[in-house]
PDB file of C-alpha atoms in Angstrom:
ATOM      1  CA  SER A   1       1.459  -4.037   5.846  1.00 91.00           C
ATOM      2  CA  LEU A   2       2.273  -2.836   9.308  1.00 95.00           C
ATOM      3  CA  LEU A   3       2.317   0.958   9.331  1.00 94.00           C
ATOM      4  CA  GLY A   4       2.776   3.634  11.943  1.00 95.00           C
ATOM      5  CA  GLN A   5       1.147   7.022  11.419  1.00 94.00           C
ATOM      6  CA  TYR A   6       1.804  10.354  13.136  1.00 94.00           C
ATOM      7  CA  GLU A   7      -0.797  13.109  12.830  1.00 92.00           C
ATOM      8  CA  ILE A   8       0.547  16.607  13.489  1.00 92.00           C
ATOM      9  CA  PHE A   9      -2.742  18.014  14.917  1.00 91.00           C
ATOM     10  CA  ASN A  10      -5.400  16.190  16.940  1.00 86.00           C
ATOM     11  CA  LEU A  11      -8.718  16.098  15.069  1.00 83.00           C
ATOM     12  CA  ASN A  12     -10.456  15.090  18.335  1.00 78.00           C
ATOM     13  CA  ALA A  13      -9.489  18.425  19.893  1.00 82.00           C
ATOM     14  CA  GLY A  14     -11.656  20.435  17.490  1.00 81.00           C
ATOM     15  CA  ARG A  15      -9.133  20.761  14.668  1.00 88.00           C
ATOM     16  CA  LYS A  16     -10.518  20.383  11.155  1.00 92.00           C
ATOM     17  CA  PHE A  17      -7.258  19.712   9.306  1.00 94.00           C
ATOM     18  CA  THR A  18      -4.058  17.776   9.974  1.00 94.00           C
ATOM     19  CA  PRO A  19      -1.066  16.709   7.914  1.00 96.00           C
ATOM     20  CA  TYR A  20       0.377  13.282   8.724  1.00 96.00           C
ATOM     21  CA  VAL A  21       3.325  11.046   7.908  1.00 97.00           C
ATOM     22  CA  PHE A  22       3.516   7.267   7.915  1.00 96.00           C
ATOM     23  CA  GLY A  23       5.983   4.462   7.396  1.00 97.00           C
ATOM     24  CA  GLY A  24       6.345   0.772   7.964  1.00 96.00           C
ATOM     25  CA  VAL A  25       7.019  -2.614   6.462  1.00 96.00           C
ATOM     26  CA  ALA A  26       4.936  -4.702   4.034  1.00 94.00           C
ATOM     27  CA  MET A  27       5.086  -8.117   2.425  1.00 93.00           C
ATOM     28  CA  TYR A  28       4.064  -8.877  -1.146  1.00 89.00           C
ATOM     29  CA  GLN A  29       4.057 -11.837  -3.495  1.00 86.00           C
ATOM     30  CA  TYR A  30       6.039 -11.561  -6.710  1.00 77.00           C
ATOM     31  CA  LYS A  31       5.077 -13.823  -9.641  1.00 74.00           C
ATOM     32  CA  PRO A  32       6.239 -12.273 -12.913  1.00 71.00           C
ATOM     33  CA  TYR A  33       4.469 -13.144 -16.153  1.00 68.00           C
ATOM     34  CA  GLN A  34       4.468 -11.885 -19.698  1.00 67.00           C
ATOM     35  CA  LYS A  35       1.730 -11.454 -22.280  1.00 70.00           C
ATOM     36  CA  VAL A  36       2.517 -13.570 -25.356  1.00 73.00           C
ATOM     37  CA  ALA A  37       0.741 -13.347 -28.722  1.00 77.00           C
ATOM     38  CA  TYR A  38       0.115 -16.525 -30.714  1.00 75.00           C
ATOM     39  CA  TYR A  39      -2.093 -17.760 -33.564  1.00 80.00           C
ATOM     40  CA  ASN A  40      -4.610 -20.557 -33.001  1.00 79.00           C
ATOM     41  CA  ASN A  41      -5.736 -23.187 -35.553  1.00 81.00           C
ATOM     42  CA  ASN A  42      -8.137 -20.702 -37.214  1.00 82.00           C
ATOM     43  CA  ASN A  43      -5.253 -18.268 -37.684  1.00 80.00           C
ATOM     44  CA  ASP A  44      -6.771 -15.877 -35.117  1.00 79.00           C
ATOM     45  CA  MET A  45      -4.353 -13.944 -32.944  1.00 77.00           C
ATOM     46  CA  ARG A  46      -4.740 -14.752 -29.245  1.00 75.00           C
ATOM     47  CA  PHE A  47      -2.917 -13.655 -26.103  1.00 73.00           C
ATOM     48  CA  ALA A  48      -1.816 -15.712 -23.126  1.00 73.00           C
ATOM     49  CA  ASN A  49      -0.267 -14.778 -19.793  1.00 66.00           C
ATOM     50  CA  LEU A  50       2.702 -17.084 -19.331  1.00 64.00           C
ATOM     51  CA  ALA A  51       5.093 -17.338 -16.395  1.00 65.00           C
ATOM     52  CA  MET A  52       8.367 -15.662 -17.224  1.00 63.00           C
ATOM     53  CA  GLN A  53      11.425 -17.804 -17.491  1.00 65.00           C
ATOM     54  CA  GLN A  54      13.452 -17.328 -14.334  1.00 62.00           C
ATOM     55  CA  THR A  55      16.922 -16.096 -15.290  1.00 62.00           C
ATOM     56  CA  HIS A  56      17.887 -14.920 -11.785  1.00 64.00           C
ATOM     57  CA  PRO A  57      16.994 -16.631  -8.505  1.00 68.00           C
ATOM     58  CA  PHE A  58      14.366 -14.843  -6.403  1.00 70.00           C
ATOM     59  CA  GLN A  59      11.852 -15.533  -3.660  1.00 76.00           C
ATOM     60  CA  ASN A  60       8.142 -15.182  -4.463  1.00 78.00           C
ATOM     61  CA  GLU A  61       7.482 -13.479  -1.103  1.00 86.00           C
ATOM     62  CA  GLN A  62       9.314 -10.173  -0.804  1.00 87.00           C
ATOM     63  CA  ILE A  63       9.472  -7.249   1.633  1.00 90.00           C
ATOM     64  CA  ALA A  64       8.733  -3.597   0.874  1.00 91.00           C
ATOM     65  CA  PHE A  65       9.056  -0.438   2.948  1.00 94.00           C
ATOM     66  CA  PRO A  66       6.154   2.007   2.454  1.00 95.00           C
ATOM     67  CA  VAL A  67       6.622   5.648   3.473  1.00 97.00           C
ATOM     68  CA  GLY A  68       4.383   8.596   2.773  1.00 97.00           C
ATOM     69  CA  LEU A  69       2.588  11.730   3.775  1.00 97.00           C
ATOM     70  CA  GLY A  70      -0.925  13.047   3.540  1.00 97.00           C
ATOM     71  CA  VAL A  71      -3.587  15.378   4.829  1.00 97.00           C
ATOM     72  CA  LYS A  72      -6.919  14.754   6.563  1.00 96.00           C
ATOM     73  CA  TYR A  73      -9.871  17.094   6.779  1.00 95.00           C
ATOM     74  CA  ALA A  74     -12.650  16.454   9.322  1.00 92.00           C
ATOM     75  CA  LEU A  75     -16.041  16.675   7.620  1.00 92.00           C
ATOM     76  CA  SER A  76     -17.905  15.689  10.799  1.00 87.00           C
ATOM     77  CA  PRO A  77     -17.001  13.877  14.060  1.00 81.00           C
ATOM     78  CA  ASN A  78     -17.226  10.525  12.244  1.00 84.00           C
ATOM     79  CA  PHE A  79     -16.219  11.372   8.649  1.00 90.00           C
ATOM     80  CA  SER A  80     -12.891  12.638   7.343  1.00 92.00           C
ATOM     81  CA  ALA A  81     -11.600  13.137   3.822  1.00 96.00           C
ATOM     82  CA  PHE A  82      -7.966  12.351   3.081  1.00 96.00           C
ATOM     83  CA  ALA A  83      -5.394  12.596   0.324  1.00 97.00           C
ATOM     84  CA  GLU A  84      -2.033  10.873   0.592  1.00 97.00           C
ATOM     85  CA  GLY A  85       0.953   9.861  -1.430  1.00 97.00           C
ATOM     86  CA  ASN A  86       3.080   6.845  -0.675  1.00 95.00           C
ATOM     87  CA  TYR A  87       6.364   5.570  -1.963  1.00 95.00           C
ATOM     88  CA  ARG A  88       7.253   1.893  -1.685  1.00 92.00           C
ATOM     89  CA  ILE A  89      10.882   0.844  -1.598  1.00 89.00           C
ATOM     90  CA  MET A  90      11.003  -2.754  -2.765  1.00 86.00           C
ATOM     91  CA  ASN A  91      13.533  -5.377  -1.760  1.00 79.00           C
ATOM     92  CA  ASN A  92      13.659  -6.517  -5.387  1.00 77.00           C
ATOM     93  CA  LEU A  93      15.924  -5.810  -8.355  1.00 73.00           C
ATOM     94  CA  LEU A  94      13.682  -7.594 -10.875  1.00 71.00           C
ATOM     95  CA  LEU A  95      10.327  -5.822 -10.502  1.00 71.00           C
ATOM     96  CA  ASP A  96      10.862  -3.902 -13.729  1.00 66.00           C
ATOM     97  CA  ASN A  97      12.139  -7.074 -15.499  1.00 65.00           C
ATOM     98  CA  TYR A  98      15.559  -5.493 -15.950  1.00 64.00           C
ATOM     99  CA  ALA A  99      18.116  -7.386 -13.894  1.00 63.00           C
ATOM    100  CA  ASP A 100      21.263  -5.486 -14.839  1.00 64.00           C
ATOM    101  CA  ASP A 101      20.599  -2.451 -12.650  1.00 67.00           C
ATOM    102  CA  THR A 102      22.038  -2.402  -9.136  1.00 73.00           C
ATOM    103  CA  LYS A 103      19.415  -0.397  -7.240  1.00 76.00           C
ATOM    104  CA  PHE A 104      16.218  -1.679  -5.683  1.00 79.00           C
ATOM    105  CA  ASP A 105      13.025  -0.990  -7.606  1.00 81.00           C
ATOM    106  CA  SER A 106      10.277   1.235  -6.211  1.00 84.00           C
ATOM    107  CA  TYR A 107       6.907   2.693  -7.086  1.00 87.00           C
ATOM    108  CA  TYR A 108       4.567   5.350  -5.812  1.00 91.00           C
ATOM    109  CA  SER A 109       0.819   5.890  -5.619  1.00 93.00           C
ATOM    110  CA  VAL A 110      -1.647   8.611  -4.690  1.00 96.00           C
ATOM    111  CA  ASN A 111      -4.807   7.821  -2.716  1.00 95.00           C
ATOM    112  CA  VAL A 112      -7.902   9.931  -2.066  1.00 97.00           C
ATOM    113  CA  GLY A 113     -10.824   8.784   0.054  1.00 96.00           C
ATOM    114  CA  ILE A 114     -13.252   9.083   2.936  1.00 96.00           C
ATOM    115  CA  LEU A 115     -12.663   7.675   6.428  1.00 91.00           C
ATOM    116  CA  PHE A 116     -15.472   6.620   8.744  1.00 89.00           C
ATOM    117  CA  ARG A 117     -14.955   5.934  12.419  1.00 80.00           C
ATOM    118  CA  LEU A 118     -17.445   4.097  14.585  1.00 78.00           C
ATOM    119  CA  SER A 119     -17.146   6.346  17.661  1.00 66.00           C
ATOM    120  CA  LYS A 120     -17.270  10.139  17.981  1.00 54.00           C
ATOM    121  CA  SER A 121     -14.371  10.123  20.422  1.00 54.00           C
ATOM    122  CA  ALA A 122     -11.383   7.864  20.779  1.00 49.00           C
ATOM    123  CA  GLY A 123     -11.535   7.749  24.576  1.00 45.00           C
ATOM    124  CA  ALA A 124     -12.301   4.812  26.848  1.00 42.00           C
ATOM    125  CA  ARG A 125     -14.047   1.802  25.382  1.00 48.00           C
ATOM    126  CA  LYS A 126     -15.306  -1.287  27.172  1.00 48.00           C
ATOM    127  CA  GLY A 127     -12.787  -4.041  26.691  1.00 49.00           C
ATOM    128  CA  ILE A 128     -12.435  -7.590  27.926  1.00 50.00           C
ATOM    129  CA  ASN A 129     -14.325  -8.207  31.206  1.00 51.00           C
ATOM    130  CA  GLY A 130     -15.859  -4.698  31.059  1.00 51.00           C
ATOM    131  CA  LYS A 131     -12.562  -2.913  31.800  1.00 53.00           C
ATOM    132  CA  ASP A 132     -12.046   0.562  30.348  1.00 54.00           C
ATOM    133  CA  TRP A 133      -9.207   0.754  27.856  1.00 53.00           C
ATOM    134  CA  ASP A 134      -7.902   4.117  26.731  1.00 54.00           C
ATOM    135  CA  CYS A 135      -7.093   4.265  23.032  1.00 55.00           C
ATOM    136  CA  PRO A 136      -4.647   7.112  22.482  1.00 52.00           C
ATOM    137  CA  VAL A 137      -5.239   9.325  19.442  1.00 50.00           C
ATOM    138  CA  TYR A 138      -2.701  12.014  18.635  1.00 42.00           C
TER     139      TYR A 138
END
């Protein structure tokens, strides 16, 4: 994925809380399969994951467009807690294995976690050949 994120408030300026929005583009690999039940020689039921028969042409590599929003809370200068929801718009009509619909498939997820950053501030850092590079944080 390649995502851009915009934080409403700057946590480096002493704020403890900020909402944020993000969006971008992602690539995923699509290889549909189905779980099939069968009986072996001992008459025991077994399951196998088999590739689905391709009834419509599709590419295995597909593009998706993730968008979302979330909140961050600064626990300390280096630790933040976050909660976010994202919605992925897929460039695929067959993700749900129902090819007769005419709209692209999509899905959503909710993430909760802890962020750790290696530096207390996001200011100048020594870069190539000892030059100072400013890393903007907004």
